[in-house]
Amino acid sequence: MRLDPRTKLFMVFVVSLIAMMSATTPVLWVIRIIITLIPIVLLILEKKYSSALRFFLAYGIALVLLLFFISENSEGIIASLLIGYCGIVVQFMPALITAWYVIRTTKIGEFMSCMQKMHIPDGIAVSLAVVMRFFPTIKEEYSSINDAMRMRGVMLGGGNVLRMFEFRMIPLLFSCVNIGEELSAAAITRGLGGETKRSSLIELKLGLADYLLMAFLTAATVIFVMYKYFL
Amino acid sequence: MENKSKKLKAKDFITIGIFTAILFAVEFALGMLGYIHPFIVASYVIILPLASGIPMMLFYTKVEKFGMITIVSVLLAIIMFVGGMGYLGAPLIIISGLVADFIAKSGNYKSFKKTVLSFGVFNLWICSNYFPILVTAESYRKDLIDGGFSAEYANNLFAAINVKTIGILVVLCFVFGCIGAVIGKAVVKKHFEKAGIV
């Protein structure tokens, strides 16, 4: 199933909005969980089974722990660590899953064409596209730097936090700057930053699935806000 | 360099994107610590400026055109929104970015003093993430507890961040922003200028 990037962006918006207003009653929790399940289902439809399962398990376990085993009065070190972990997962997982889904399934061409259709200034669209693409690169670069450091025996910078930071930050910046040079060379040869309006190979069109999903998300938001603030 | 156009070009947008990604990666890695103890949340004003000083100073020397910091702040605002940090802080993030941009511009992006000052102002975006805690204190507290945090955590958080301490936090943020900029400049000089990257 192919969704329009605009629908995906709308989904990111709605999920973040709902994740931001914390759930306090069972109804709200239900809406929130449904909203979280949508991107997971979409991931399955895109045949990304392993990541869908991973997200599902991580979210499910944290949710169960949080709802049934941790209460307002838990104290002590293990409880507070557990709260920390579950808090992160339950709070940020919905937005994370959605963002991950959008980044993984949206081609950069689609994204740019969508941004153009929504009349977002080029500067923001290009920078945002780069940010989207760059997180996996940073992670990759970082882990190879880490490997290299470990191979040379620089474990945790000899216990010195500052050195540890420096030994990882500087090489990371070096490689990122170089990648940036290559990236801009590649983009400019493809006509980015030209005078004329860019055309796009991909025609964006909203389909039935897009409308259904958007309607559903809007309804979920309205119900959520109503139950939270007016009932 | 002087004759080059003052307007941002495609290449600059890509640089901006990359450095925003790095900045956010640093912020994200450190931000996770905040879940361990709320006092760490308050100490972001010290940790983040120091940590992000190095990449940002490199960034300042790479682009040197008006709008660069503003775009970073817009992107940060978008990411913060998606990350669930709240919509109240978003305009403040953009304002601090815009002001920082103007300060840096007045020094033509070259003056050391103006750059340091500008980075100090830019770091106030960190404080804007505290904004919801202040404005909606009561409901925020309730949300935290209902949302699964312990009462202990909520109490500590409000002990660390409230209307009385926000002034101190803002000042600290600015001061450590400046210190971070000075350190960042030194590191950039030590590593990058030698290598001819800048």
Coordinates of C-alpha atoms in Angstrom, one line a residue:
Chain A
M1 CA 0.0 0.0 0.0
R2 CA 1.4 3.4 -0.9
L3 CA 0.4 6.3 1.2
D4 CA 0.9 9.9 0.1
P5 CA 3.7 11.7 2.0
R6 CA 1.2 14.3 3.0
T7 CA -0.8 11.7 4.8
K8 CA 2.3 10.5 6.5
L9 CA 3.3 13.9 7.7
F10 CA -0.2 14.4 9.0
M11 CA 0.1 11.2 10.9
V12 CA 3.4 12.3 12.4
F13 CA 1.7 15.5 13.5
V14 CA -1.3 13.8 15.0
V15 CA 0.7 11.1 16.8
S16 CA 3.0 13.7 18.3
L17 CA 0.1 15.8 19.4
I18 CA -1.6 12.9 21.1
A19 CA 1.6 11.7 22.7
M20 CA 2.2 15.2 24.0
M21 CA -1.1 15.4 25.9
S22 CA -0.6 12.6 28.4
A23 CA -3.2 10.0 28.8
T24 CA -5.0 10.0 32.1
T25 CA -8.1 7.9 31.8
P26 CA -8.7 4.5 30.3
V27 CA -10.4 6.0 27.2
L28 CA -7.5 8.2 26.5
W29 CA -5.1 5.3 26.9
V30 CA -7.1 3.2 24.4
I31 CA -7.0 6.0 21.8
R32 CA -3.3 6.4 22.4
I33 CA -2.6 2.7 22.0
I34 CA -4.7 2.5 18.8
I35 CA -2.8 5.5 17.5
T36 CA 0.5 3.7 18.2
L37 CA -0.7 0.5 16.6
I38 CA -1.4 2.3 13.3
P39 CA 2.2 2.8 12.3
I40 CA 3.0 -0.7 13.4
V41 CA 0.3 -2.1 11.2
L42 CA 1.5 0.1 8.4
L43 CA 5.0 -1.3 8.9
I44 CA 3.6 -4.8 8.6
L45 CA 1.9 -3.8 5.4
E46 CA 5.2 -2.6 4.1
K47 CA 6.6 -6.0 4.9
K48 CA 9.0 -4.7 7.5
Y49 CA 8.1 -7.5 9.9
S50 CA 11.1 -7.6 12.1
S51 CA 11.0 -3.9 13.0
A52 CA 7.3 -4.0 13.5
L53 CA 7.7 -6.9 15.9
R54 CA 10.6 -5.1 17.7
F55 CA 8.6 -1.9 18.2
F56 CA 5.5 -3.9 19.2
L57 CA 7.3 -5.8 21.9
A58 CA 9.2 -2.8 23.2
Y59 CA 6.1 -0.7 23.5
G60 CA 3.9 -3.6 24.8
I61 CA 6.3 -4.6 27.6
A62 CA 6.9 -1.1 28.7
L63 CA 3.2 -0.4 28.7
V64 CA 2.3 -3.4 30.7
L65 CA 4.9 -2.7 33.3
L66 CA 3.9 0.9 33.5
L67 CA 0.2 0.2 33.8
F68 CA 0.2 -2.7 36.2
F69 CA 3.4 -2.8 38.2
I70 CA 4.4 0.7 38.8
S71 CA 2.4 3.1 40.9
E72 CA 2.6 6.6 42.0
N73 CA 4.3 5.6 45.2
S74 CA 7.1 3.5 43.9
E75 CA 10.4 4.5 45.3
G76 CA 13.9 3.1 45.4
I77 CA 16.6 2.8 42.8
I78 CA 15.3 -0.2 40.7
A79 CA 11.8 1.3 40.6
S80 CA 13.1 4.7 39.5
L81 CA 15.3 3.2 36.8
L82 CA 12.3 1.1 35.6
I83 CA 10.1 4.2 35.6
G84 CA 12.7 6.0 33.6
Y85 CA 12.9 3.3 31.0
C86 CA 9.2 2.7 30.7
G87 CA 8.5 6.5 30.8
I88 CA 10.8 7.0 27.9
V89 CA 9.4 4.2 25.9
V90 CA 5.7 4.9 26.5
Q91 CA 6.1 8.6 26.0
F92 CA 8.3 8.7 22.9
M93 CA 7.8 5.4 21.3
P94 CA 4.6 6.4 19.4
A95 CA 6.2 9.4 17.8
L96 CA 9.4 7.4 17.2
I97 CA 7.7 4.5 15.5
T98 CA 5.7 6.9 13.3
A99 CA 8.8 8.9 12.4
W100 CA 10.7 5.8 11.7
Y101 CA 8.0 4.5 9.5
V102 CA 7.8 7.7 7.6
I103 CA 11.6 8.0 7.1
R104 CA 11.9 4.4 6.0
T105 CA 9.1 4.4 3.5
T106 CA 9.3 7.9 2.0
K107 CA 11.7 8.3 -0.9
I108 CA 13.5 11.6 -0.8
G109 CA 12.1 12.6 -4.2
E110 CA 8.6 12.0 -2.9
F111 CA 9.4 14.1 0.2
M112 CA 10.7 17.0 -1.8
S113 CA 7.8 16.9 -4.2
C114 CA 5.4 16.9 -1.3
M115 CA 7.1 19.8 0.3
Q116 CA 6.9 21.7 -2.9
K117 CA 3.2 21.0 -3.1
M118 CA 2.7 22.4 0.3
H119 CA 4.7 25.5 -0.5
I120 CA 7.3 25.0 2.1
P121 CA 10.3 27.3 1.4
D122 CA 13.2 25.4 -0.3
G123 CA 15.6 26.1 2.5
I124 CA 13.6 24.4 5.1
A125 CA 12.6 21.5 2.8
V126 CA 16.1 20.7 1.8
S127 CA 17.5 21.0 5.3
L128 CA 14.7 18.9 6.7
A129 CA 15.3 16.2 4.0
V130 CA 19.0 16.2 4.9
V131 CA 18.2 15.8 8.6
M132 CA 15.9 13.0 7.9
R133 CA 18.5 11.2 5.8
F134 CA 21.3 11.9 8.2
F135 CA 20.4 10.2 11.4
P136 CA 21.1 6.7 10.2
T137 CA 24.4 8.0 8.8
I138 CA 25.4 9.5 12.1
K139 CA 24.6 6.2 13.8
E140 CA 26.7 4.3 11.3
E141 CA 29.6 6.6 11.4
Y142 CA 29.5 6.7 15.2
S143 CA 29.6 2.9 15.5
S144 CA 32.5 2.6 13.1
I145 CA 34.4 5.3 15.1
N146 CA 33.6 3.4 18.2
D147 CA 35.0 0.2 16.7
A148 CA 38.1 1.9 15.5
M149 CA 38.7 3.4 19.0
R150 CA 38.2 0.0 20.6
M151 CA 40.6 -1.6 18.2
R152 CA 43.3 0.9 19.2
G153 CA 42.5 0.3 22.8
V154 CA 40.9 3.6 23.6
M155 CA 38.3 2.3 25.9
L156 CA 36.1 5.0 27.3
G157 CA 39.0 7.5 27.0
G158 CA 40.8 6.1 30.0
G159 CA 38.0 7.1 32.3
N160 CA 38.3 10.7 31.4
V161 CA 34.9 11.9 30.3
L162 CA 36.2 14.9 28.4
R163 CA 38.7 12.8 26.4
M164 CA 36.1 10.2 25.8
F165 CA 33.9 12.9 24.4
E166 CA 36.6 14.5 22.3
F167 CA 37.8 11.2 20.8
R168 CA 34.4 10.5 19.5
M169 CA 33.1 13.9 18.6
I170 CA 36.0 15.1 16.5
P171 CA 36.2 12.1 14.1
L172 CA 32.5 12.2 13.8
L173 CA 32.5 15.8 12.8
F174 CA 35.3 15.2 10.4
S175 CA 33.4 12.4 8.6
C176 CA 30.1 14.3 8.7
V177 CA 31.7 17.3 7.1
N178 CA 33.2 15.1 4.3
I179 CA 29.9 13.4 3.7
G180 CA 28.3 16.8 3.5
E181 CA 30.7 17.9 0.8
E182 CA 29.9 14.8 -1.2
L183 CA 26.2 15.1 -0.7
S184 CA 26.1 18.7 -1.9
A185 CA 28.2 17.9 -4.9
A186 CA 25.8 15.1 -5.8
A187 CA 22.7 17.3 -5.2
I188 CA 24.0 20.2 -7.2
T189 CA 24.8 18.1 -10.2
R190 CA 21.2 17.0 -10.1
G191 CA 20.0 20.6 -10.3
L192 CA 19.3 21.5 -6.7
G193 CA 19.5 25.2 -6.2
G194 CA 18.9 25.9 -9.8
E195 CA 17.0 29.0 -11.0
T196 CA 14.0 27.2 -12.5
K197 CA 11.3 25.5 -10.6
R198 CA 12.1 21.9 -10.0
S199 CA 9.9 19.3 -11.6
S200 CA 9.3 16.0 -10.0
L201 CA 9.2 12.5 -11.5
I202 CA 6.7 11.4 -8.9
E203 CA 3.1 12.6 -9.3
L204 CA 1.5 12.8 -5.8
K205 CA -2.1 12.0 -5.6
L206 CA -4.3 11.4 -2.6
G207 CA -6.0 8.0 -2.8
L208 CA -8.9 6.4 -0.9
A209 CA -6.6 5.0 1.8
D210 CA -5.2 8.5 2.4
Y211 CA -8.5 10.0 2.9
L212 CA -9.7 7.2 5.2
L213 CA -6.6 7.4 7.3
M214 CA -6.7 11.2 7.6
A215 CA -10.4 11.1 8.6
F216 CA -9.6 8.4 11.2
L217 CA -6.7 10.4 12.6
T218 CA -8.7 13.6 12.8
A219 CA -11.5 11.8 14.5
A220 CA -9.1 10.3 17.0
T221 CA -7.7 13.7 17.8
V222 CA -11.1 15.2 18.3
I223 CA -12.2 12.4 20.6
F224 CA -9.0 12.6 22.6
V225 CA -9.2 16.3 23.1
M226 CA -12.9 16.1 24.0
Y227 CA -12.4 13.4 26.6
K228 CA -9.4 15.1 28.1
Y229 CA -10.6 18.6 28.4
F230 CA -14.3 18.7 28.2
L231 CA -15.7 15.6 29.8
Chain B
M1 CA 34.9 35.1 0.3
E2 CA 33.7 38.7 0.6
N3 CA 32.4 38.8 -2.9
K4 CA 30.4 35.7 -2.6
S5 CA 26.7 36.0 -2.5
K6 CA 25.2 36.6 1.0
K7 CA 22.2 34.5 0.2
L8 CA 22.0 30.9 1.3
K9 CA 22.5 28.4 -1.4
A10 CA 21.7 24.7 -1.8
K11 CA 25.1 23.7 -0.4
D12 CA 24.5 25.7 2.7
F13 CA 21.1 24.1 3.2
I14 CA 22.7 20.7 3.2
T15 CA 25.4 21.9 5.7
I16 CA 22.6 23.3 7.9
G17 CA 20.7 20.0 7.7
I18 CA 23.8 18.0 8.7
F19 CA 24.7 20.1 11.6
T20 CA 21.1 20.2 12.9
A21 CA 21.2 16.4 12.8
I22 CA 24.4 16.3 14.8
L23 CA 23.1 18.8 17.2
F24 CA 20.0 16.9 17.7
A25 CA 21.9 13.6 18.1
V26 CA 24.0 15.1 20.9
E27 CA 20.9 16.6 22.5
F28 CA 19.0 13.3 22.2
A29 CA 21.8 11.2 23.7
L30 CA 22.2 13.5 26.7
G31 CA 18.4 14.1 27.0
M32 CA 17.9 10.5 27.8
L33 CA 19.8 10.9 31.0
G34 CA 17.0 13.2 32.2
Y35 CA 14.8 10.2 32.9
I36 CA 17.2 9.0 35.6
H37 CA 16.8 12.0 37.8
P38 CA 15.0 15.3 37.4
F39 CA 18.0 17.3 38.5
I40 CA 19.7 16.2 35.3
V41 CA 16.8 17.8 33.4
A42 CA 17.7 21.1 35.1
S43 CA 21.4 20.7 34.4
Y44 CA 20.8 20.5 30.7
V45 CA 21.5 24.2 30.7
I46 CA 25.1 23.3 31.6
I47 CA 25.7 20.0 29.8
L48 CA 24.1 20.8 26.5
P49 CA 25.8 24.1 25.7
L50 CA 29.2 22.6 26.6
A51 CA 28.6 19.5 24.5
S52 CA 27.1 21.3 21.5
G53 CA 29.7 24.1 21.4
I54 CA 32.1 22.1 19.3
P55 CA 29.8 21.2 16.4
M56 CA 28.1 24.6 16.5
M57 CA 31.3 26.5 16.3
L58 CA 32.4 24.5 13.3
F59 CA 29.0 25.2 11.8
Y60 CA 29.4 29.0 12.4
T61 CA 32.6 29.0 10.4
K62 CA 31.2 26.8 7.6
V63 CA 28.3 28.9 6.5
E64 CA 28.6 32.5 7.6
K65 CA 25.4 33.7 6.0
F66 CA 22.3 35.3 7.5
G67 CA 19.5 32.8 8.1
M68 CA 21.7 29.8 9.0
I69 CA 20.9 29.8 12.7
T70 CA 17.2 30.7 12.1
I71 CA 16.8 27.6 9.9
V72 CA 18.5 25.4 12.5
S73 CA 16.1 26.7 15.2
V74 CA 13.1 26.1 12.9
L75 CA 14.2 22.6 12.3
L76 CA 14.8 22.1 16.0
A77 CA 11.3 23.4 16.8
I78 CA 9.9 20.9 14.3
I79 CA 11.9 18.0 15.7
M80 CA 11.0 19.0 19.3
F81 CA 7.4 19.1 18.3
V82 CA 7.5 15.6 16.7
G83 CA 9.5 14.4 19.7
G84 CA 6.6 15.3 21.9
M85 CA 8.3 18.2 23.7
G86 CA 5.3 20.4 23.4
Y87 CA 4.2 23.2 21.2
L88 CA 4.5 26.0 23.7
G89 CA 8.3 26.2 23.4
A90 CA 8.4 26.1 19.6
P91 CA 8.0 29.8 19.0
L92 CA 10.6 30.6 21.6
I93 CA 13.1 28.3 20.0
I94 CA 12.7 30.1 16.7
I95 CA 12.9 33.6 18.4
S96 CA 16.1 32.7 20.1
G97 CA 17.5 31.4 16.9
L98 CA 16.5 34.6 15.0
V99 CA 18.1 36.8 17.7
A100 CA 21.2 34.8 17.7
D101 CA 21.3 35.1 13.9
F102 CA 21.1 38.9 14.1
I103 CA 23.8 39.1 16.7
A104 CA 26.1 37.0 14.6
K105 CA 25.3 39.0 11.5
S106 CA 26.2 42.2 13.2
G107 CA 29.7 40.8 13.7
N108 CA 29.6 39.6 10.0
Y109 CA 29.9 36.0 11.3
K110 CA 33.6 36.6 11.9
S111 CA 33.9 38.5 15.1
F112 CA 34.9 36.2 18.0
K113 CA 33.0 38.2 20.6
K114 CA 29.8 38.4 18.6
T115 CA 29.9 34.7 17.8
V116 CA 30.3 33.8 21.4
L117 CA 27.4 36.0 22.4
S118 CA 25.3 34.7 19.6
F119 CA 25.8 31.1 20.7
G120 CA 24.9 32.1 24.2
V121 CA 21.6 33.5 23.0
F122 CA 21.0 30.5 20.7
N123 CA 21.3 28.2 23.7
L124 CA 18.3 29.8 25.3
W125 CA 16.3 27.4 23.2
I126 CA 17.1 24.8 25.8
C127 CA 15.2 26.8 28.4
S128 CA 12.2 27.1 26.1
N129 CA 11.7 23.4 26.6
Y130 CA 11.1 24.1 30.3
F131 CA 8.4 26.6 29.4
P132 CA 5.5 24.1 29.5
I133 CA 6.6 23.1 33.0
L134 CA 6.3 26.6 34.2
V135 CA 3.1 27.8 32.4
T136 CA 1.0 24.7 33.0
A137 CA 2.6 23.6 36.2
E138 CA -0.4 22.1 37.9
S139 CA -1.7 20.1 35.0
Y140 CA 1.8 19.2 34.0
R141 CA 2.4 17.7 37.4
K142 CA -0.8 15.7 37.2
D143 CA -0.1 14.6 33.7
L144 CA 3.4 13.4 34.8
I145 CA 2.0 11.3 37.6
D146 CA -0.9 9.9 35.7
G147 CA 1.4 9.3 32.8
G148 CA 3.4 6.9 34.9
F149 CA 6.1 8.9 36.5
S150 CA 6.5 8.6 40.3
A151 CA 5.4 11.4 42.6
E152 CA 9.0 11.5 43.8
Y153 CA 10.2 12.3 40.3
A154 CA 7.5 15.0 39.8
N155 CA 8.3 16.7 43.1
N156 CA 12.0 16.8 42.4
L157 CA 11.3 18.1 38.9
F158 CA 9.3 21.0 40.3
A159 CA 11.8 21.6 43.0
A160 CA 14.5 22.1 40.3
I161 CA 12.4 24.0 37.8
N162 CA 9.9 26.5 38.9
V163 CA 9.2 30.2 38.5
K164 CA 11.8 31.1 41.0
T165 CA 14.7 29.1 39.5
I166 CA 13.9 29.8 35.8
G167 CA 15.8 33.1 36.0
I168 CA 18.9 31.4 37.3
L169 CA 18.5 28.7 34.7
V170 CA 18.3 31.2 31.9
V171 CA 21.4 33.0 33.1
L172 CA 23.3 29.8 33.5
C173 CA 22.2 28.7 30.1
F174 CA 23.6 31.9 28.5
V175 CA 26.8 31.8 30.5
F176 CA 27.5 28.2 29.7
G177 CA 26.6 28.9 26.1
C178 CA 29.4 31.5 26.0
I179 CA 31.8 29.1 27.7
G180 CA 30.8 26.3 25.4
A181 CA 31.4 28.6 22.4
V182 CA 34.9 29.5 23.7
I183 CA 35.8 25.9 24.2
G184 CA 34.3 25.0 20.9
K185 CA 36.3 27.7 19.2
A186 CA 39.5 26.4 20.8
V187 CA 38.7 22.8 19.8
V188 CA 37.9 23.8 16.2
K189 CA 41.2 25.7 16.0
K190 CA 43.1 22.7 17.5
H191 CA 41.7 20.1 15.2
F192 CA 40.0 21.5 12.2
E193 CA 42.0 24.5 11.2
K194 CA 45.1 22.5 11.3
A195 CA 43.5 19.9 9.0
G196 CA 42.3 22.6 6.7
I197 CA 38.7 21.7 7.0
V198 CA 37.5 25.1 7.8

